[in-house]
Amino acid sequence: MKSKYIACIFFILLVIFSIYSYAETKEAQSAVSTTQESGDTMVELLARLINGEARGESYLGQVAVGAVIMNRVKSPLFPNTIAGVIYQKGQFSSIQDGQFNVSIEEGSTVYNAAQDAMNGVDPTNGALYFYNPSKTKSKYLFSLTTVTTIGKHVFARAE
Amino acid sequence: MKEKCKKIAVIILIAILIVVGILCIMLYKKYRTQKQLAEDGYNRAMYDFVASVNNVKNELAKLKVSSNDAYNITTIASVFAKSNAAKANLDLLPFSVENIKNVSMFLTQLSDFSYILMRSVLNGDSIDNYKENIDSIYEKITELSNVTEEIYKDLNASNIKWNELEKVGEEKFKNTNLDEETSSASKIGKTFTDYEGIIYDGAFSNHILDLKPQYLNGKDLSNTEVENIVREKMDVESIEFIEEQNGMLPLYVYRIKLKNIDTIKTVYVTKQDGKIYQIISNREVKNKNIDIEKAKEIALEYINSLGVENIKDTYYLTKDNTVTISFAAVQEDVLVYTDLIKVKVALDNGEILGFEANGYIYNHKERNIEYSKSVDEARSTLYGDLKIESERLCIIPTDAKDEVITYEFKGTVGENTFLVYINANTLSQEKIYIVLETEGGMMTI
């Protein structure tokens, strides 16, 4: 009778672990499949950030997010590369919460928006910051001079 | 029966407890490994950062006593490389952006300064003219070096943890005085950005040479006055004022519906003089009915209709049945690469989807065009095997945020196409680009 119990426990353990390990491999797979090959890695990187931060926004709002990244690359205060700016510690919520890895939907405008931003289009008039006022508590961000508001995002400059 | 239920419940409970326990241990182990990996990365970046700052300090110390120009050049080159390395490593560390601002700015300026200094010394300028600058930079880098070493020692002695670094940065870096007037131009933008592959619109995209827009000379206009200008220049059906934008450049923003066109356009007009600065719109373009040449004509006509003459197309980039064409100003047959306007045209019906005149508005002015060397003289300085396809006079921006008149030679060596720029006064070689013909257009590196 006792051995039956132990067998039972082992069986349940086995089932739970196989579910766990399946979930793990699944997660690893999904992380890989979003990294699709594209002609230009820089456009791809920028498009993914726009997708993570602003896919629900208007086209203007999407270009604006891309423009902030490009303005940072050009600014002496921030890293010199697009990857450097995007992955700078604690700068973009989509990097931290995994939204950056969400795959880009068919027919999405984020690639066009990324390309426009790279070509120098800038609806933010030189902004270096953007934030969603309902989602941030940062005093620093609120202290900045607002340039414009597009959709849910406030675009700002430091004096 | 009740007894059996109870037993099953106990079995399941035990199983769950074991699983939860094991999972906790596994997750904790995983967390520890991940944390260690992250900290290893930080440690390495911190070590490299401290070492680079120290290297810069030592190289500058050498520069202070060295009297040999050939030796100086390699030393300055090392300052350039190490200041870039320091900045790259600083950006990897978990400091908050606000706290490292002055450090980041200082390192960028140091990189710009050393590059320009390198070129000056190579062109025969004596390093003695820069002694004062070097002394002042040396003082600041010494201070920075002390602060970074302090932080690193504290980290090593476990007096502070990586997750406390944000606060430490605030205490230590924020109060470090690093304001440096070595290159005031850095306030406009940095000389070195890793743009590889994205300079589609030609060699000299978006070089802003001055903080004051050269093209604007008149007075600030009211919203109504600017709206009237827009109505004059565009076939407006309805116009809605959105806002006055006080960013880099004071602008009025409008949402405009043009006659016979469905796409709503956001139009940015300069407050001063009322010049069209930027137009943004987007729609899916399914077909391609017109070719690039026709698109160029349409774009040029559009620019002329806004009152800008003497402009020539240079590069273009196609994407999803749209084309973005770059135009540069022309004065006395000299192409002025800094004065750029970009126009995005839909290739189905030729609609103007986008317009951007940042480069033109900031840089355009009447130039004093003077040069002393002929194209033959310039050509004779080129690498012998370069098969020249075209040549022309043009004004290009320099790394020192200045501009210079050059002969541009486009030519090939083997499979590679190059653009070589030879100074039309001194015959020194100013720039070389590699031209890449891609599916979408021409890129330069």
Coordinates of C-alpha atoms in Angstrom, one line a residue:
Chain A
M1 CA 0.0 0.0 0.0
K2 CA 2.8 2.4 1.0
S3 CA 4.7 1.8 -2.2
K4 CA 1.5 2.7 -4.2
Y5 CA 1.5 6.1 -2.5
I6 CA 5.1 6.8 -3.3
A7 CA 4.5 5.8 -6.9
C8 CA 1.5 8.2 -7.0
I9 CA 3.6 11.0 -5.6
F10 CA 6.4 10.3 -8.1
F11 CA 3.9 10.3 -11.0
I12 CA 2.4 13.6 -10.0
L13 CA 5.9 15.1 -9.6
L14 CA 6.8 13.8 -13.1
V15 CA 3.8 15.3 -14.7
I16 CA 4.4 18.7 -13.1
F17 CA 8.1 18.8 -14.0
S18 CA 7.4 17.8 -17.6
I19 CA 4.9 20.7 -17.8
Y20 CA 7.4 23.1 -16.3
S21 CA 10.2 22.0 -18.7
Y22 CA 7.8 22.2 -21.7
A23 CA 6.9 25.7 -20.7
E24 CA 10.6 26.6 -20.4
T25 CA 11.5 25.4 -23.9
K26 CA 8.4 27.1 -25.3
E27 CA 9.5 30.4 -23.8
A28 CA 13.0 30.0 -25.2
Q29 CA 11.5 29.3 -28.7
S30 CA 9.3 32.3 -28.7
A31 CA 12.2 34.5 -27.8
V32 CA 14.1 33.2 -30.8
S33 CA 11.3 33.4 -33.4
T34 CA 10.7 37.1 -32.9
T35 CA 14.3 37.9 -34.0
Q36 CA 13.5 37.7 -37.7
E37 CA 16.1 38.4 -40.3
S38 CA 15.7 41.6 -42.2
G39 CA 17.6 43.6 -44.7
D40 CA 18.7 46.3 -42.3
T41 CA 19.4 45.4 -38.7
M42 CA 19.2 49.0 -37.5
V43 CA 15.8 49.6 -39.0
E44 CA 14.7 46.3 -37.4
L45 CA 16.0 47.2 -34.0
L46 CA 14.3 50.6 -34.1
A47 CA 11.1 49.1 -35.4
R48 CA 11.0 46.6 -32.6
L49 CA 11.4 49.3 -30.0
I50 CA 8.6 51.4 -31.6
N51 CA 6.5 48.2 -31.6
G52 CA 7.2 47.6 -28.0
E53 CA 6.6 51.2 -26.9
A54 CA 4.0 52.6 -29.2
R55 CA 2.3 50.0 -31.4
G56 CA -1.2 51.3 -30.3
E57 CA -0.2 54.8 -31.2
S58 CA -0.9 56.8 -34.4
Y59 CA 1.7 56.9 -37.1
L60 CA 2.9 60.3 -35.8
G61 CA 3.2 58.8 -32.3
Q62 CA 5.3 56.0 -33.7
V63 CA 7.7 58.2 -35.7
A64 CA 8.0 60.4 -32.6
V65 CA 9.3 57.5 -30.4
G66 CA 11.8 56.6 -33.2
A67 CA 12.8 60.2 -33.4
V68 CA 13.6 60.3 -29.7
I69 CA 16.0 57.4 -30.1
M70 CA 17.7 59.1 -33.1
N71 CA 17.9 62.4 -31.2
R72 CA 19.6 60.5 -28.3
V73 CA 22.1 58.8 -30.7
K74 CA 23.0 62.3 -31.9
S75 CA 23.2 63.8 -28.4
P76 CA 26.5 63.9 -26.5
L77 CA 24.6 62.9 -23.3
F78 CA 23.6 59.5 -24.6
P79 CA 25.3 56.4 -26.2
N80 CA 26.5 56.7 -29.8
T81 CA 24.7 53.7 -31.3
I82 CA 21.0 52.8 -31.7
A83 CA 21.6 49.6 -29.8
G84 CA 23.4 51.5 -27.1
V85 CA 20.6 53.9 -26.7
I86 CA 17.8 51.2 -26.7
Y87 CA 19.6 48.9 -24.2
Q88 CA 20.8 51.7 -21.9
K89 CA 19.9 50.6 -18.4
G90 CA 16.4 51.4 -17.2
Q91 CA 15.6 53.7 -20.1
F92 CA 12.7 52.0 -21.9
S93 CA 10.0 50.0 -20.2
S94 CA 9.5 47.7 -23.3
I95 CA 13.0 46.4 -22.8
Q96 CA 12.3 45.6 -19.1
D97 CA 8.9 44.0 -19.5
G98 CA 9.5 42.0 -22.6
Q99 CA 7.2 44.1 -24.9
F100 CA 10.3 44.7 -27.1
N101 CA 10.2 41.0 -28.0
V102 CA 6.6 40.9 -29.0
S103 CA 6.6 40.0 -32.7
I104 CA 5.6 42.7 -35.2
E105 CA 2.2 42.2 -36.8
E106 CA 1.7 41.8 -40.5
G107 CA 1.0 45.2 -42.1
S108 CA 2.2 47.2 -39.1
T109 CA 3.3 50.7 -39.7
V110 CA 6.3 50.5 -37.3
Y111 CA 8.8 49.7 -40.1
N112 CA 7.8 52.8 -42.1
A113 CA 7.9 54.8 -38.9
A114 CA 11.4 53.5 -38.1
Q115 CA 12.6 54.3 -41.6
D116 CA 11.1 57.8 -41.5
A117 CA 12.8 58.5 -38.1
M118 CA 16.1 57.3 -39.5
N119 CA 15.7 59.6 -42.4
G120 CA 15.5 62.5 -40.0
V121 CA 11.8 63.0 -39.7
D122 CA 11.1 64.3 -36.2
P123 CA 7.6 65.3 -34.9
T124 CA 9.1 65.9 -31.4
N125 CA 11.2 69.0 -32.3
G126 CA 14.4 67.5 -30.8
A127 CA 12.9 65.8 -27.7
L128 CA 15.3 63.5 -25.8
Y129 CA 12.6 62.0 -23.5
F130 CA 9.1 60.6 -23.7
Y131 CA 6.9 59.1 -21.0
N132 CA 3.4 58.0 -20.3
P133 CA 2.2 60.3 -17.5
S134 CA -0.2 57.8 -16.2
K135 CA 2.5 55.1 -15.9
T136 CA 5.5 56.9 -14.5
K137 CA 6.2 58.3 -11.1
S138 CA 9.6 59.7 -12.0
K139 CA 9.9 63.2 -10.6
Y140 CA 12.8 63.9 -13.0
L141 CA 10.6 63.2 -16.1
F142 CA 7.8 65.4 -14.8
S143 CA 10.3 68.2 -14.2
L144 CA 11.3 68.4 -17.9
T145 CA 9.9 70.9 -20.4
T146 CA 7.2 69.4 -22.5
V147 CA 7.5 69.9 -26.2
T148 CA 4.4 68.1 -27.4
T149 CA 1.9 65.4 -26.4
I150 CA 1.1 62.7 -29.0
G151 CA -1.5 60.1 -28.0
K152 CA -0.5 58.8 -24.6
H153 CA 3.1 60.0 -24.7
V154 CA 4.5 63.3 -23.5
F155 CA 7.7 64.3 -25.4
A156 CA 10.1 66.5 -23.4
R157 CA 13.5 68.2 -23.5
A158 CA 15.9 68.9 -20.7
E159 CA 16.8 72.6 -20.4
Chain B
M1 CA -14.4 6.1 1.7
K2 CA -13.8 9.3 3.7
E3 CA -10.5 7.8 4.9
K4 CA -9.5 7.2 1.3
C5 CA -10.3 10.8 0.3
K6 CA -8.2 12.0 3.1
K7 CA -5.3 9.9 2.1
I8 CA -5.5 11.1 -1.5
A9 CA -5.6 14.7 -0.3
V10 CA -2.6 14.2 1.8
I11 CA -0.7 12.6 -1.1
I12 CA -1.5 15.5 -3.4
L13 CA -0.6 18.0 -0.7
I14 CA 2.8 16.4 -0.1
A15 CA 3.4 16.2 -3.9
I16 CA 2.6 19.9 -4.3
L17 CA 4.8 20.9 -1.3
I18 CA 7.7 18.9 -2.7
V19 CA 7.2 20.4 -6.2
V20 CA 6.9 24.0 -4.9
G21 CA 10.0 23.4 -2.7
I22 CA 12.1 22.1 -5.5
L23 CA 10.9 24.8 -7.9
C24 CA 11.8 27.5 -5.4
I25 CA 15.3 26.1 -5.1
M26 CA 15.7 25.8 -8.8
L27 CA 14.3 29.4 -9.5
Y28 CA 16.5 30.8 -6.7
K29 CA 19.6 29.1 -8.2
K30 CA 18.6 30.4 -11.6
Y31 CA 18.2 33.9 -10.2
R32 CA 21.6 33.7 -8.6
T33 CA 23.2 32.6 -11.8
Q34 CA 21.5 35.4 -13.8
K35 CA 22.4 38.0 -11.2
Q36 CA 26.0 36.8 -11.2
L37 CA 26.1 37.0 -15.0
A38 CA 24.7 40.6 -14.9
E39 CA 27.2 41.6 -12.2
D40 CA 30.1 40.0 -14.1
G41 CA 29.1 42.2 -17.0
Y42 CA 28.9 45.3 -14.8
N43 CA 32.2 44.4 -13.2
R44 CA 33.9 44.1 -16.5
A45 CA 32.4 47.4 -17.8
M46 CA 33.4 49.1 -14.6
Y47 CA 36.9 47.8 -14.8
D48 CA 37.2 48.8 -18.4
F49 CA 35.7 52.2 -17.7
V50 CA 38.2 52.9 -14.8
A51 CA 41.1 51.7 -16.9
S52 CA 40.1 53.8 -19.9
V53 CA 39.8 56.9 -17.9
N54 CA 43.2 56.2 -16.3
N55 CA 44.7 55.7 -19.8
V56 CA 43.3 59.0 -21.0
K57 CA 44.8 60.7 -18.0
N58 CA 48.2 59.1 -18.5
E59 CA 48.3 59.8 -22.3
L60 CA 47.4 63.5 -21.6
A61 CA 50.2 63.6 -19.0
K62 CA 52.6 62.4 -21.7
L63 CA 51.2 65.0 -24.1
K64 CA 52.0 67.7 -21.6
V65 CA 55.8 66.9 -21.7
S66 CA 56.3 65.6 -25.2
S67 CA 57.8 67.8 -27.8
N68 CA 57.8 65.4 -30.8
D69 CA 54.8 65.9 -33.1
A70 CA 55.0 62.4 -34.6
Y71 CA 54.9 60.9 -31.2
N72 CA 52.1 63.3 -30.2
I73 CA 49.8 62.1 -33.0
T74 CA 49.9 58.5 -31.8
T75 CA 49.3 59.8 -28.2
I76 CA 46.3 61.9 -29.3
A77 CA 45.0 58.9 -31.2
S78 CA 45.1 56.9 -28.0
V79 CA 43.2 59.6 -26.1
F80 CA 40.6 59.5 -28.9
A81 CA 40.2 55.7 -28.7
K82 CA 40.2 55.5 -24.9
S83 CA 37.7 58.3 -24.4
N84 CA 35.3 56.5 -26.8
A85 CA 35.9 53.3 -24.9
A86 CA 35.3 55.0 -21.6
K87 CA 32.0 56.3 -22.8
A88 CA 30.9 53.0 -24.3
N89 CA 31.6 51.3 -21.0
L90 CA 30.0 54.0 -18.9
D91 CA 26.8 53.5 -20.9
L92 CA 26.7 49.9 -19.9
L93 CA 26.7 50.6 -16.2
P94 CA 23.6 50.8 -14.1
F95 CA 24.0 54.5 -13.3
S96 CA 20.9 56.7 -13.9
V97 CA 21.1 58.8 -17.0
E98 CA 20.6 62.1 -15.2
N99 CA 23.5 61.4 -12.9
I100 CA 26.1 60.7 -15.5
K101 CA 25.1 63.5 -17.9
N102 CA 28.1 65.7 -17.2
V103 CA 30.5 62.7 -17.5
S104 CA 29.0 61.6 -20.7
M105 CA 29.1 65.1 -22.2
F106 CA 32.7 65.5 -21.1
L107 CA 33.8 62.2 -22.7
T108 CA 32.1 63.1 -25.9
Q109 CA 33.7 66.4 -26.0
L110 CA 37.1 64.8 -25.3
S111 CA 36.6 62.4 -28.2
D112 CA 35.7 65.3 -30.5
F113 CA 38.5 67.5 -29.3
S114 CA 41.2 64.8 -29.6
Y115 CA 40.0 63.9 -33.2
I116 CA 40.1 67.5 -34.3
L117 CA 43.5 68.0 -32.5
M118 CA 44.8 65.0 -34.3
R119 CA 43.9 66.4 -37.7
S120 CA 45.3 69.9 -36.8
V121 CA 48.6 68.4 -35.8
L122 CA 48.7 66.3 -38.9
N123 CA 48.1 69.4 -41.0
G124 CA 51.1 71.0 -39.4
D125 CA 49.5 73.0 -36.5
S126 CA 51.7 73.0 -33.4
I127 CA 50.4 71.3 -30.3
D128 CA 51.7 74.3 -28.3
N129 CA 48.6 76.2 -29.4
Y130 CA 46.5 73.7 -27.5
K131 CA 48.5 73.5 -24.3
E132 CA 46.0 75.5 -22.2
N133 CA 43.2 73.2 -23.3
I134 CA 45.2 70.1 -22.6
D135 CA 46.1 71.4 -19.1
S136 CA 42.5 72.1 -18.2
I137 CA 41.3 68.7 -19.6
Y138 CA 44.0 67.0 -17.6
E139 CA 42.8 68.5 -14.4
K140 CA 39.2 67.4 -15.1
I141 CA 40.1 63.9 -16.1
T142 CA 42.2 63.5 -13.0
E143 CA 39.2 64.5 -10.9
L144 CA 37.1 62.0 -12.8
S145 CA 39.7 59.3 -12.5
N146 CA 39.8 59.8 -8.7
V147 CA 36.0 59.5 -8.4
T148 CA 35.8 56.4 -10.5
E149 CA 38.6 54.7 -8.6
E150 CA 36.8 55.5 -5.3
I151 CA 33.6 53.9 -6.6
Y152 CA 35.4 50.9 -7.9
K153 CA 37.3 50.4 -4.6
D154 CA 34.0 50.6 -2.7
L155 CA 32.4 48.1 -5.0
N156 CA 35.3 45.7 -4.7
A157 CA 35.3 46.0 -0.9
S158 CA 31.5 45.3 -1.0
N159 CA 30.9 48.6 0.7
I160 CA 28.3 49.3 -2.0
K161 CA 26.2 46.9 -4.1
W162 CA 25.5 47.1 -7.7
N163 CA 21.8 48.0 -7.1
E164 CA 23.0 51.0 -5.0
L165 CA 25.1 52.4 -7.8
E166 CA 22.4 54.7 -9.0
K167 CA 22.5 56.6 -5.6
V168 CA 26.3 56.5 -5.5
G169 CA 26.4 58.0 -9.0
E170 CA 24.2 60.8 -7.8
E171 CA 26.5 61.6 -4.9
K172 CA 29.8 61.3 -6.7
F173 CA 29.4 62.2 -10.4
K174 CA 26.8 64.9 -10.1
N175 CA 29.1 67.1 -8.1
T176 CA 32.1 66.5 -10.2
N177 CA 32.7 69.7 -12.2
L178 CA 33.6 68.7 -15.8
D179 CA 32.3 71.6 -17.8
E180 CA 34.7 72.0 -20.6
E181 CA 34.8 74.6 -23.3
T182 CA 37.1 72.6 -25.6
S183 CA 34.5 72.1 -28.3
S184 CA 31.5 74.2 -28.0
A185 CA 30.2 72.5 -31.1
S186 CA 29.4 69.4 -29.1
K187 CA 26.4 71.1 -27.8
I188 CA 24.9 70.8 -31.3
G189 CA 25.6 67.1 -31.6
K190 CA 28.5 64.7 -31.6
T191 CA 30.9 64.1 -34.4
F192 CA 30.9 60.4 -34.1
T193 CA 27.8 58.4 -34.1
D194 CA 27.7 54.8 -35.3
Y195 CA 25.4 55.3 -38.2
E196 CA 26.8 52.6 -40.3
G197 CA 24.5 51.7 -43.1
I198 CA 21.8 54.2 -42.3
I199 CA 23.2 57.2 -44.2
Y200 CA 20.9 56.3 -47.1
D201 CA 20.4 59.9 -48.1
G202 CA 24.0 60.4 -49.0
A203 CA 27.2 61.1 -47.4
F204 CA 26.3 64.1 -45.4
S205 CA 22.9 63.8 -43.9
N206 CA 21.7 66.0 -41.2
H207 CA 24.8 67.9 -40.4
I208 CA 23.7 70.9 -38.3
L209 CA 26.5 73.4 -38.3
D210 CA 24.9 76.1 -36.2
L211 CA 22.4 76.4 -33.4
K212 CA 20.8 79.4 -35.2
P213 CA 18.8 78.5 -38.4
Q214 CA 20.7 80.4 -41.1
Y215 CA 17.8 80.3 -43.6
L216 CA 15.5 82.3 -41.2
N217 CA 16.1 86.0 -41.0
G218 CA 12.8 87.7 -40.6
K219 CA 10.5 88.2 -37.7
D220 CA 8.2 85.8 -35.8
L221 CA 4.8 85.5 -37.4
S222 CA 1.4 85.0 -35.8
N223 CA -0.5 81.8 -36.2
T224 CA -3.0 83.5 -38.5
E225 CA -0.2 84.9 -40.7
V226 CA 1.4 81.5 -41.0
E227 CA -1.9 79.8 -41.7
N228 CA -2.4 82.2 -44.6
I229 CA 1.1 81.3 -46.0
V230 CA 0.2 77.6 -45.8
R231 CA -3.1 78.2 -47.7
E232 CA -1.1 80.1 -50.3
K233 CA 1.4 77.3 -50.8
M234 CA -0.8 74.3 -50.6
D235 CA -4.1 73.3 -52.1
V236 CA -5.9 73.3 -48.7
E237 CA -9.4 71.9 -48.2
S238 CA -9.4 72.2 -44.4
I239 CA -6.8 73.2 -41.9
E240 CA -6.8 72.7 -38.2
F241 CA -4.3 74.4 -35.8
I242 CA -2.8 71.8 -33.4
E243 CA -0.2 73.6 -31.3
E244 CA 2.7 75.9 -31.0
Q245 CA 5.8 73.9 -30.4
N246 CA 8.8 75.3 -28.5
G247 CA 11.5 72.7 -29.0
M248 CA 14.7 73.1 -30.8
L249 CA 13.0 75.4 -33.3
P250 CA 9.8 77.3 -32.6
L251 CA 7.1 75.8 -34.9
Y252 CA 3.4 76.0 -35.6
V253 CA 1.8 72.6 -36.1
Y254 CA -1.3 72.0 -38.3
R255 CA -3.4 69.1 -39.4
I256 CA -4.3 69.6 -43.0
K257 CA -6.6 67.9 -45.5
L258 CA -5.6 68.8 -49.1
K259 CA -8.1 68.9 -52.0
N260 CA -8.5 65.5 -53.8
I261 CA -6.2 63.8 -51.4
D262 CA -7.5 61.6 -48.6
T263 CA -4.4 61.3 -46.4
I264 CA -4.4 63.7 -43.5
K265 CA -1.0 65.5 -43.2
T266 CA 0.7 66.9 -40.1
V267 CA 2.5 70.1 -41.3
Y268 CA 5.2 71.9 -39.2
V269 CA 5.9 75.5 -40.2
T270 CA 8.6 77.7 -38.7
K271 CA 7.3 80.5 -36.5
Q272 CA 10.0 82.8 -37.8
D273 CA 9.4 83.6 -41.6
G274 CA 6.7 80.9 -41.9
K275 CA 8.8 78.3 -43.9
I276 CA 7.5 74.7 -44.3
Y277 CA 9.8 72.7 -42.1
Q278 CA 8.3 69.2 -42.1
I279 CA 5.3 67.3 -43.5
I280 CA 4.4 63.8 -42.1
S281 CA 1.8 61.4 -43.4
N282 CA 1.5 57.7 -44.1
R283 CA -0.6 55.3 -46.1
E284 CA -0.2 51.9 -47.6
V285 CA 1.0 52.3 -51.2
K286 CA 0.1 49.1 -53.0
N287 CA 1.2 49.7 -56.6
K288 CA 4.1 51.3 -58.4
N289 CA 2.8 53.3 -61.4
I290 CA 5.6 55.9 -61.7
D291 CA 9.4 55.5 -61.9
I292 CA 12.0 57.2 -59.8
E293 CA 12.8 59.8 -62.5
K294 CA 9.2 60.9 -62.6
A295 CA 9.1 60.9 -58.8
K296 CA 12.2 63.2 -58.8
E297 CA 10.4 65.6 -61.1
I298 CA 7.4 65.7 -58.9
A299 CA 9.4 66.3 -55.8
L300 CA 11.5 69.0 -57.4
E301 CA 8.3 70.7 -58.7
Y302 CA 7.0 70.6 -55.2
I303 CA 10.1 72.1 -53.6
N304 CA 10.0 74.9 -56.2
S305 CA 6.3 75.5 -55.5
L306 CA 7.3 76.2 -51.9
G307 CA 9.6 79.0 -53.1
V308 CA 13.0 77.1 -53.0
E309 CA 15.0 77.3 -56.2
N310 CA 18.5 76.1 -57.1
I311 CA 18.3 72.7 -55.7
K312 CA 19.4 69.3 -57.1
D313 CA 18.6 65.7 -56.2
T314 CA 21.5 63.6 -54.8
Y315 CA 20.4 60.3 -53.3
Y316 CA 17.3 58.3 -52.9
L317 CA 15.9 55.4 -50.9
T318 CA 12.9 53.3 -51.9
K319 CA 10.7 51.3 -49.5
D320 CA 7.3 49.7 -49.9
N321 CA 6.5 51.6 -53.2
T322 CA 7.6 54.9 -51.8
V323 CA 10.8 56.8 -52.4
T324 CA 12.6 59.3 -50.2
I325 CA 14.7 61.7 -52.3
S326 CA 17.4 64.0 -51.0
F327 CA 18.0 67.4 -52.5
A328 CA 20.9 69.6 -51.9
A329 CA 21.3 73.3 -52.7
V330 CA 23.3 74.5 -55.7
Q331 CA 25.2 77.8 -55.8
E332 CA 27.3 78.7 -58.9
D333 CA 27.3 75.0 -59.9
V334 CA 28.7 74.0 -56.6
L335 CA 26.6 71.4 -54.7
V336 CA 26.1 72.3 -51.1
Y337 CA 25.6 69.0 -49.3
T338 CA 24.7 70.5 -46.0
D339 CA 21.6 72.3 -47.2
L340 CA 19.3 69.3 -47.5
I341 CA 15.7 68.8 -48.2
K342 CA 14.1 65.3 -48.3
V343 CA 10.9 64.5 -50.0
K344 CA 8.9 61.3 -49.8
V345 CA 6.8 60.4 -52.8
A346 CA 4.2 57.7 -53.2
L347 CA 5.0 55.7 -56.4
D348 CA 1.3 54.9 -57.2
N349 CA -0.1 58.4 -57.8
G350 CA 2.9 60.7 -57.0
E351 CA 1.4 62.1 -53.8
I352 CA 3.9 63.9 -51.5
L353 CA 3.8 61.8 -48.3
G354 CA 6.6 63.5 -46.5
F355 CA 8.9 66.5 -46.5
E356 CA 11.7 67.5 -44.3
A357 CA 13.9 70.6 -44.5
N358 CA 15.9 70.5 -41.3
G359 CA 19.3 70.7 -43.0
Y360 CA 18.2 73.4 -45.4
I361 CA 16.6 75.6 -42.8
Y362 CA 19.6 75.4 -40.4
N363 CA 22.4 75.6 -42.9
H364 CA 21.2 77.5 -46.0
K365 CA 22.8 80.8 -46.7
E366 CA 24.6 82.6 -49.5
R367 CA 28.2 81.3 -49.6
N368 CA 31.4 83.0 -50.5
I369 CA 32.7 80.5 -53.1
E370 CA 36.4 80.7 -53.5
Y371 CA 38.9 78.1 -54.5
S372 CA 42.4 78.2 -55.9
K373 CA 43.1 74.7 -57.3
S374 CA 41.8 73.3 -60.6
V375 CA 40.1 69.9 -61.0
D376 CA 43.2 68.6 -62.8
E377 CA 45.4 69.4 -59.9
A378 CA 43.0 67.7 -57.5
R379 CA 42.7 64.7 -59.8
S380 CA 46.4 64.3 -59.9
T381 CA 46.5 63.7 -56.1
L382 CA 44.2 60.7 -56.3
Y383 CA 45.1 57.0 -55.9
G384 CA 46.3 55.9 -59.4
D385 CA 44.1 52.9 -59.8
L386 CA 40.8 54.8 -59.1
K387 CA 38.7 54.7 -62.2
I388 CA 36.9 58.0 -62.2
E389 CA 33.3 58.0 -63.2
S390 CA 32.3 61.5 -62.3
E391 CA 33.7 64.7 -60.7
R392 CA 32.1 67.9 -59.4
L393 CA 32.7 70.8 -57.0
C394 CA 30.8 70.6 -53.7
I395 CA 30.7 72.0 -50.2
I396 CA 30.9 69.4 -47.5
P397 CA 30.7 69.6 -43.7
T398 CA 33.9 68.8 -41.8
D399 CA 34.3 67.0 -38.5
A400 CA 35.0 70.3 -36.8
K401 CA 31.5 71.4 -37.5
D402 CA 32.7 73.7 -40.3
E403 CA 32.5 73.4 -44.0
V404 CA 35.0 73.2 -46.8
I405 CA 34.9 73.4 -50.6
T406 CA 36.1 70.2 -52.3
Y407 CA 36.2 68.3 -55.5
E408 CA 34.1 65.1 -55.3
F409 CA 35.4 62.2 -57.3
K410 CA 33.3 59.1 -57.8
G411 CA 35.3 56.2 -58.9
T412 CA 35.8 52.5 -58.7
V413 CA 38.6 50.2 -57.6
G414 CA 37.8 46.6 -58.3
E415 CA 34.3 45.9 -57.1
N416 CA 34.1 48.9 -54.7
T417 CA 32.8 52.3 -55.6
F418 CA 34.2 55.2 -53.7
L419 CA 33.6 58.9 -53.2
V420 CA 36.8 60.9 -52.6
Y421 CA 36.7 64.5 -51.5
I422 CA 39.8 66.7 -52.2
N423 CA 40.0 70.1 -50.7
A424 CA 39.8 72.7 -53.6
N425 CA 42.2 75.1 -51.8
T426 CA 44.8 72.9 -50.1
L427 CA 44.4 69.7 -52.1
S428 CA 44.3 67.7 -48.9
Q429 CA 42.1 64.7 -48.8
E430 CA 39.0 65.5 -46.6
K431 CA 36.9 62.3 -46.7
I432 CA 36.5 59.0 -48.4
Y433 CA 33.2 57.1 -48.5
I434 CA 32.4 53.6 -49.8
V435 CA 29.2 53.6 -51.9
L436 CA 26.9 50.6 -51.6
E437 CA 24.2 50.1 -54.1
T438 CA 21.4 48.3 -52.3
E439 CA 17.9 47.3 -53.4
G440 CA 16.4 50.4 -51.9
G441 CA 19.0 52.9 -53.1
M442 CA 22.5 54.1 -52.6
M443 CA 24.2 54.0 -49.2
T444 CA 27.5 55.4 -48.2
I445 CA 29.7 54.3 -45.4

